[in-house]
CSV table of N, CA and C in Angstrom, one decimal:
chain,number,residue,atom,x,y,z
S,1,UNK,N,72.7,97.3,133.1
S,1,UNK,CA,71.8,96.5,134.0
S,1,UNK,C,72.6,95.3,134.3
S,2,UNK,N,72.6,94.6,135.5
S,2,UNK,CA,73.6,93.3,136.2
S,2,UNK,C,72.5,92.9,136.2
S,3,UNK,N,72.8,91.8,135.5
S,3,UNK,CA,71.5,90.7,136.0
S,3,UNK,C,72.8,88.7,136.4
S,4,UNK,N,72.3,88.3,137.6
S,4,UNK,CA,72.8,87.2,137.7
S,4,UNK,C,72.2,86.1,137.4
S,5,UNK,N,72.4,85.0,137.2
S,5,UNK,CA,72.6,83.5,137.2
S,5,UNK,C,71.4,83.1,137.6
S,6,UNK,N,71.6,83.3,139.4
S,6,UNK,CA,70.3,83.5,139.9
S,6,UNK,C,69.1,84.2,139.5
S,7,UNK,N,68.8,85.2,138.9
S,7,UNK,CA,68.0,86.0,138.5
S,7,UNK,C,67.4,85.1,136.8
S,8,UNK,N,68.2,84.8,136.1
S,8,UNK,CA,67.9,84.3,134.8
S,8,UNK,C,67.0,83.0,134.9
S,9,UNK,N,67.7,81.7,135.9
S,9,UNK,CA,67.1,80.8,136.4
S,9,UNK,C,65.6,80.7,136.7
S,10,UNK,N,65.4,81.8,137.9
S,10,UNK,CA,64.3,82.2,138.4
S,10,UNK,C,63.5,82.8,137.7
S,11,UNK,N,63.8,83.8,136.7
S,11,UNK,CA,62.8,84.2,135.3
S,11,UNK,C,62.4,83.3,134.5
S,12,UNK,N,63.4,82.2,134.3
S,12,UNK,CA,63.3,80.9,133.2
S,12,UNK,C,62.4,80.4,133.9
S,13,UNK,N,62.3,79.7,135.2
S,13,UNK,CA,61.8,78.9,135.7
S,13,UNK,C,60.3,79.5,136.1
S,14,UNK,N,60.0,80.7,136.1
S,14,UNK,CA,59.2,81.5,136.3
S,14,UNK,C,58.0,81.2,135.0
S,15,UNK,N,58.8,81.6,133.9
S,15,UNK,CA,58.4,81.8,132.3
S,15,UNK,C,57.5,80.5,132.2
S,16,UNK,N,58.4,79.3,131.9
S,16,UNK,CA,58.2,77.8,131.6
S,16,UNK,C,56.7,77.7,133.1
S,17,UNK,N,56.7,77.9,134.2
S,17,UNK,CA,55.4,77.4,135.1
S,17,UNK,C,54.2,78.0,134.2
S,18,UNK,N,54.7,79.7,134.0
S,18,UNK,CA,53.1,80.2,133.7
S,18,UNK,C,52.8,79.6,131.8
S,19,UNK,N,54.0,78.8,131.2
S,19,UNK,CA,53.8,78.6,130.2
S,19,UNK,C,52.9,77.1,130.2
S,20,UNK,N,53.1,76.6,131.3
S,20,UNK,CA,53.0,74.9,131.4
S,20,UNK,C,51.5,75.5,131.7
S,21,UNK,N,51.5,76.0,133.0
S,21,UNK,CA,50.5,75.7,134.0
S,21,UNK,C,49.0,76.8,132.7
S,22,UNK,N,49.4,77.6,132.6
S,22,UNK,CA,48.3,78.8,132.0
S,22,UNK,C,48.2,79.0,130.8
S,23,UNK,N,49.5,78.8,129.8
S,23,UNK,CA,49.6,78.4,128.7
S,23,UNK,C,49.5,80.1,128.3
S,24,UNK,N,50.6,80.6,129.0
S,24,UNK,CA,50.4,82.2,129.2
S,24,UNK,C,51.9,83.0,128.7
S,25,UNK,N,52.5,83.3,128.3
S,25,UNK,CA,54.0,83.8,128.1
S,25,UNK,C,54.0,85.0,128.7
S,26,UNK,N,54.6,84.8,130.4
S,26,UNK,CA,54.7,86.0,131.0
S,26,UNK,C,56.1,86.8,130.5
S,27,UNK,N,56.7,86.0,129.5
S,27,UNK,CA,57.7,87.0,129.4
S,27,UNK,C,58.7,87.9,130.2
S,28,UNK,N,59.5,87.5,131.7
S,28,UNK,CA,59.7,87.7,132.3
S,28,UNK,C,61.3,88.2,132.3
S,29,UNK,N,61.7,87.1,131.2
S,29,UNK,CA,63.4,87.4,131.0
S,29,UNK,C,63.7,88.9,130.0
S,30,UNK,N,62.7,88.6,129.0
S,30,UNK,CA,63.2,90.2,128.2
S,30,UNK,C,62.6,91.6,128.8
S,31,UNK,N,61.1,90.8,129.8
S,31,UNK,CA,60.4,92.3,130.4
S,31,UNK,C,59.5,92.7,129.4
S,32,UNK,N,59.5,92.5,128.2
S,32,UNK,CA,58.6,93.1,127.5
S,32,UNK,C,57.3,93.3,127.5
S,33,UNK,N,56.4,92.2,129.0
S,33,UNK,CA,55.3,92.8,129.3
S,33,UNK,C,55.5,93.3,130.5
S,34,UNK,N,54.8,94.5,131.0
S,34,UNK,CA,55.0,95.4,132.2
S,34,UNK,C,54.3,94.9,133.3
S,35,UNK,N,52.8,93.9,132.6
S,35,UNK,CA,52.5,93.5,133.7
S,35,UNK,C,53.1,92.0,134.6
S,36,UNK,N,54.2,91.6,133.2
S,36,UNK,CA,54.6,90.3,133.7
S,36,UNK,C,56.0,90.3,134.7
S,37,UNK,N,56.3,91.6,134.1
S,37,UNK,CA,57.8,92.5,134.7
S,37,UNK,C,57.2,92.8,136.4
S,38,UNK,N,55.9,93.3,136.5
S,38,UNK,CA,55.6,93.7,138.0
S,38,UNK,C,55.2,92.3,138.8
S,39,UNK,N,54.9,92.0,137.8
S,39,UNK,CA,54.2,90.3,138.7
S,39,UNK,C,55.5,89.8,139.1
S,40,UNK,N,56.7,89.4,138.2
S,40,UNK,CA,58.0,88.9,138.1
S,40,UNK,C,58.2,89.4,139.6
S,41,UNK,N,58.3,90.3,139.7
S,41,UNK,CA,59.1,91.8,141.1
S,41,UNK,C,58.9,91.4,142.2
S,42,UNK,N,57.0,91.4,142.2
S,42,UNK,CA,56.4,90.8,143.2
S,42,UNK,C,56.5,90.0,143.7
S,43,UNK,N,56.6,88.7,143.0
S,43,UNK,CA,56.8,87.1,143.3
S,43,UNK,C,58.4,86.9,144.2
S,44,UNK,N,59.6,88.0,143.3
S,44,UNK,CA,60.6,87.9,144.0
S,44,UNK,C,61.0,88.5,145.3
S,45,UNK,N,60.0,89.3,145.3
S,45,UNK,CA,60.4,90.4,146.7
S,45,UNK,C,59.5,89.6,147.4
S,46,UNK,N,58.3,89.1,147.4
S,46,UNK,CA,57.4,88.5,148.1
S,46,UNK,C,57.9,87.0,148.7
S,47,UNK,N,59.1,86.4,147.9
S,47,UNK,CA,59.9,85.2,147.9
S,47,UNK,C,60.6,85.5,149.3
S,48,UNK,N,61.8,87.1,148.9
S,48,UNK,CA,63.0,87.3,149.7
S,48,UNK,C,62.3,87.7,151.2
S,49,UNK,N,61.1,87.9,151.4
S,49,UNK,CA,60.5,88.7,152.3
S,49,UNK,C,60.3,87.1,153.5
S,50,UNK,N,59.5,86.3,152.6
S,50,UNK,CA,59.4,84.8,152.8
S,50,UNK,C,60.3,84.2,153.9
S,51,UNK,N,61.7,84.1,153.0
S,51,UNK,CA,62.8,83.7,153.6
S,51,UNK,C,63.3,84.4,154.3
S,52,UNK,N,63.5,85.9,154.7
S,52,UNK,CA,64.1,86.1,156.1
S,52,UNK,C,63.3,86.1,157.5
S,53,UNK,N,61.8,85.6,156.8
S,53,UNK,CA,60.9,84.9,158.0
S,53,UNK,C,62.0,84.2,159.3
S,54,UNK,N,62.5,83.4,158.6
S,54,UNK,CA,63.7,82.6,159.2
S,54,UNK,C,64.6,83.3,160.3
S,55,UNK,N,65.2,84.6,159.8
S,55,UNK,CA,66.1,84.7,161.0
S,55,UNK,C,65.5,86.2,161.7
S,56,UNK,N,64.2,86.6,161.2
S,56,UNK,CA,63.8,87.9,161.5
S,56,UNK,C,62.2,87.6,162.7
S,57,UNK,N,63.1,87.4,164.0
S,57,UNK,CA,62.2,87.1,165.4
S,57,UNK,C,60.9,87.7,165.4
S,58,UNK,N,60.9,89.3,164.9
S,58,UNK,CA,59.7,89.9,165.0
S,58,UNK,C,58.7,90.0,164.0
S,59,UNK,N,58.7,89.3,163.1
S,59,UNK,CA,57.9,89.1,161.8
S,59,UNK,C,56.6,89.1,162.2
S,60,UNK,N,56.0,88.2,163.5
S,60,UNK,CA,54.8,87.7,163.5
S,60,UNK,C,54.0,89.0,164.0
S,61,UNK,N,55.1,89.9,164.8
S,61,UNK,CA,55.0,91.1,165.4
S,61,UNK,C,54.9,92.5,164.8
S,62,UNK,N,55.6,92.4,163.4
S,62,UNK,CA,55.2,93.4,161.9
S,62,UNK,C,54.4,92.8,161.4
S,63,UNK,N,53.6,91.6,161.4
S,63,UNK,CA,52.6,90.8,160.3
S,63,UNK,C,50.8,91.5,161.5
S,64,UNK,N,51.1,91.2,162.4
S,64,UNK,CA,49.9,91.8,163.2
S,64,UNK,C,49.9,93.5,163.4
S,65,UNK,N,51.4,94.3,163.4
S,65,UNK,CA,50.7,95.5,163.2
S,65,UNK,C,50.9,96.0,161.7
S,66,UNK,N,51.0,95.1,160.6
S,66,UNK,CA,51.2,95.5,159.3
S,66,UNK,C,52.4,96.6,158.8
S,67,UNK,N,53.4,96.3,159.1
S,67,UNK,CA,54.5,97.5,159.2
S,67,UNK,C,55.5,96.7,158.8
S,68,UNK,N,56.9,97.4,158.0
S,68,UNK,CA,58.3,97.1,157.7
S,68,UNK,C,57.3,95.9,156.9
S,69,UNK,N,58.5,95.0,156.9
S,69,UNK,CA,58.8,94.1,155.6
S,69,UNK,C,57.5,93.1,155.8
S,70,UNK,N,56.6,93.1,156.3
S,70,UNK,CA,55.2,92.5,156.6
S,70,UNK,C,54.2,93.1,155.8
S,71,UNK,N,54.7,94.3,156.1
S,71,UNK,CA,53.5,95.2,154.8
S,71,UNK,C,54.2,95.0,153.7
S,72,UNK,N,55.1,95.4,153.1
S,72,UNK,CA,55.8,94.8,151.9
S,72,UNK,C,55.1,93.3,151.4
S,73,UNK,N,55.1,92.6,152.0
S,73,UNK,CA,54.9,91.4,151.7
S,73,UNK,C,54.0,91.1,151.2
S,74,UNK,N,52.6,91.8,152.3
S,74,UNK,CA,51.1,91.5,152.1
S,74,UNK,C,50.8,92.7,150.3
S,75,UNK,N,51.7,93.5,150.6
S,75,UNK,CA,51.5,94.4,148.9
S,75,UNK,C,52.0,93.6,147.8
S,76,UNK,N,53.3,92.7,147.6
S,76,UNK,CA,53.2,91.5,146.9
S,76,UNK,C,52.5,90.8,146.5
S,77,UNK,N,51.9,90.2,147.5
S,77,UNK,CA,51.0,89.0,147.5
S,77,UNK,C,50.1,89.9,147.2
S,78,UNK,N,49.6,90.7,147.5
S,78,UNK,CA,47.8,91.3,146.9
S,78,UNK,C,48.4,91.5,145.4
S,79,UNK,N,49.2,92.3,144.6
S,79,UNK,CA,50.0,92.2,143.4
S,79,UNK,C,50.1,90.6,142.6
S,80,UNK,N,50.6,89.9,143.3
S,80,UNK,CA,50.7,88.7,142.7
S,80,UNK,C,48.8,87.7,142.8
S,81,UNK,N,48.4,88.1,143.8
S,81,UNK,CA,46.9,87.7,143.7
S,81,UNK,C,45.9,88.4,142.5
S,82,UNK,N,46.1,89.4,142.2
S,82,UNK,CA,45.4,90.2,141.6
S,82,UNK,C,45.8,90.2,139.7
S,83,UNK,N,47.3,89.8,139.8
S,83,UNK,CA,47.5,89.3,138.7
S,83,UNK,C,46.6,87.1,138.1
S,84,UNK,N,46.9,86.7,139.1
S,84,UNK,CA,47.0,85.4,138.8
S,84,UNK,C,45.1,85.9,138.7
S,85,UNK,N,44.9,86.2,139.7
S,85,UNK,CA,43.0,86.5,139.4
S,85,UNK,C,42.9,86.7,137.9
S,86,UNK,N,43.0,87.6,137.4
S,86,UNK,CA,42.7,88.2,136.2
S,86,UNK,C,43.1,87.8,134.9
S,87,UNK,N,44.4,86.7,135.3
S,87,UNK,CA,44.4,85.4,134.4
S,87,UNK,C,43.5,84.5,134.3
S,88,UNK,N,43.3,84.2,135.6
S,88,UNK,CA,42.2,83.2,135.6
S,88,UNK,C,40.6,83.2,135.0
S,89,UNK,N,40.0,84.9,135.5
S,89,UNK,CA,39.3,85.2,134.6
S,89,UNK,C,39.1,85.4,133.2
S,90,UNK,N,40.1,85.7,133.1
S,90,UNK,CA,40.5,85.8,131.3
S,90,UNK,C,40.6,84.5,130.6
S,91,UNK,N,41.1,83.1,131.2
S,91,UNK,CA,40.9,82.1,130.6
S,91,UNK,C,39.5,81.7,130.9
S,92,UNK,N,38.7,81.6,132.1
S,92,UNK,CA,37.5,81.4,132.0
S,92,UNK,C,36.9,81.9,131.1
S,93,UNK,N,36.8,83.0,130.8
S,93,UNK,CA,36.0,83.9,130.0
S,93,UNK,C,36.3,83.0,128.1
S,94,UNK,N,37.3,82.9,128.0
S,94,UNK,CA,38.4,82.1,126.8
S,94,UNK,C,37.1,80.7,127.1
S,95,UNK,N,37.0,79.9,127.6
S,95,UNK,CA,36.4,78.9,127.9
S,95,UNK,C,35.0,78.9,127.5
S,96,UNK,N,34.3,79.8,128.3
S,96,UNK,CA,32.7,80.1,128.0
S,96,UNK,C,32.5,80.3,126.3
S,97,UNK,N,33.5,81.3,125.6
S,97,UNK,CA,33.1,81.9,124.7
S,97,UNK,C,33.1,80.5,123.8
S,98,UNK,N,34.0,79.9,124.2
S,98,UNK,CA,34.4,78.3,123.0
S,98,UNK,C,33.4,77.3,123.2
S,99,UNK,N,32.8,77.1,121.9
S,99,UNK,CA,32.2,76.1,121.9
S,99,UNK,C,31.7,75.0,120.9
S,100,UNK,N,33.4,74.5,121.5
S,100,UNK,CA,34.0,73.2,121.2
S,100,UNK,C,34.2,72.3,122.4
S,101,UNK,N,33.4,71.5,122.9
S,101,UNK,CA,33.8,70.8,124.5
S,101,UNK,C,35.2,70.2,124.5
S,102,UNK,N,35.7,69.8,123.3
S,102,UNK,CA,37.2,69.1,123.6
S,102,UNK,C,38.4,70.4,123.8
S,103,UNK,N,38.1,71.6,123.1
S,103,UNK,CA,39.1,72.5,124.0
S,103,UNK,C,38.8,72.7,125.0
S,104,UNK,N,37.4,72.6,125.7
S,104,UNK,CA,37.5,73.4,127.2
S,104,UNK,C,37.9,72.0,128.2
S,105,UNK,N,37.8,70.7,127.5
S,105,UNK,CA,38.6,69.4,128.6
S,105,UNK,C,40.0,69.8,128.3
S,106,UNK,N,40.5,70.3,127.4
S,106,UNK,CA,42.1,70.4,126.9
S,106,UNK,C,42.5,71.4,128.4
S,107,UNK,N,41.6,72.7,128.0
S,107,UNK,CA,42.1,73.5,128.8
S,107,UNK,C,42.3,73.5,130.6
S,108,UNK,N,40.6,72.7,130.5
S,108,UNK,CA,40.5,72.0,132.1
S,108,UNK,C,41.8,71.2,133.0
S,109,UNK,N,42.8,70.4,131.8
S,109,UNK,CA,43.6,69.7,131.6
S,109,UNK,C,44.5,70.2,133.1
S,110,UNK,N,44.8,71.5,131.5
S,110,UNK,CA,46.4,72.2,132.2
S,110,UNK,C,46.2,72.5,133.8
S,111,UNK,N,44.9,72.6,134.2
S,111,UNK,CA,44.7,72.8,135.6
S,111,UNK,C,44.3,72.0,136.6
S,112,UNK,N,44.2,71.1,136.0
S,112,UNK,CA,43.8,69.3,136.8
S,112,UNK,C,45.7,68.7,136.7
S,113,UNK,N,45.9,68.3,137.7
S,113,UNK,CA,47.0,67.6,138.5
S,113,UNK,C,47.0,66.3,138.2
């Protein structure tokens, strides 16, 4: 398996957000969870897809008939939407069940800016 510089960075830096922001260990560098490994994929392909917005004229023109790297993109993002959803419900749910008010301001915390 080749894994680069770039790739480790991007996993590290990946890991540490959903550690900060969710307080979640997507585990992204070793893979050992499958759904953090797909989310990981998604976010990067959904990134690369992003940036050749830039030199690829007809994007707006595959984004309205859903086709080539426009549909790719929108399957990422529903992947990456559908994961971050189901986080979020899962700490909600984490929240309700506790009832201790100073964890759920703790938790409120990590999501307040």
């Amino acid at each position: 398996m080749k894994l680069s510089m770039k790739d480790l960075f991007m996993k590290s830096t990946l890991d540490s957000i959903f550690k900060v922001a969710f307080g979640v260990e997507l585990d992204s560098m070793c893979g050992s969870s499958e759904e953090g490994r797909i989310f990981s994929n998604a976010f990067d392909d959904a990134s690369a897809v992003t940036l050749r917005r830039y030199v690829d004229i007809l994007w707006k023109i595959k984004k309205a008939l859903n086709i080539g790297s426009e549909a790719e993109l929108k399957r990422n993002i529903k992947v990456a939407d559908d994961f971050v959803f189901k986080l979020i419900c899962s700490k909600t749910e984490q929240m309700h069940k506790s009832q201790d008010d100073s964890s759920v301001s703790e938790s409120l915390q990590g999501f307040c800016f």
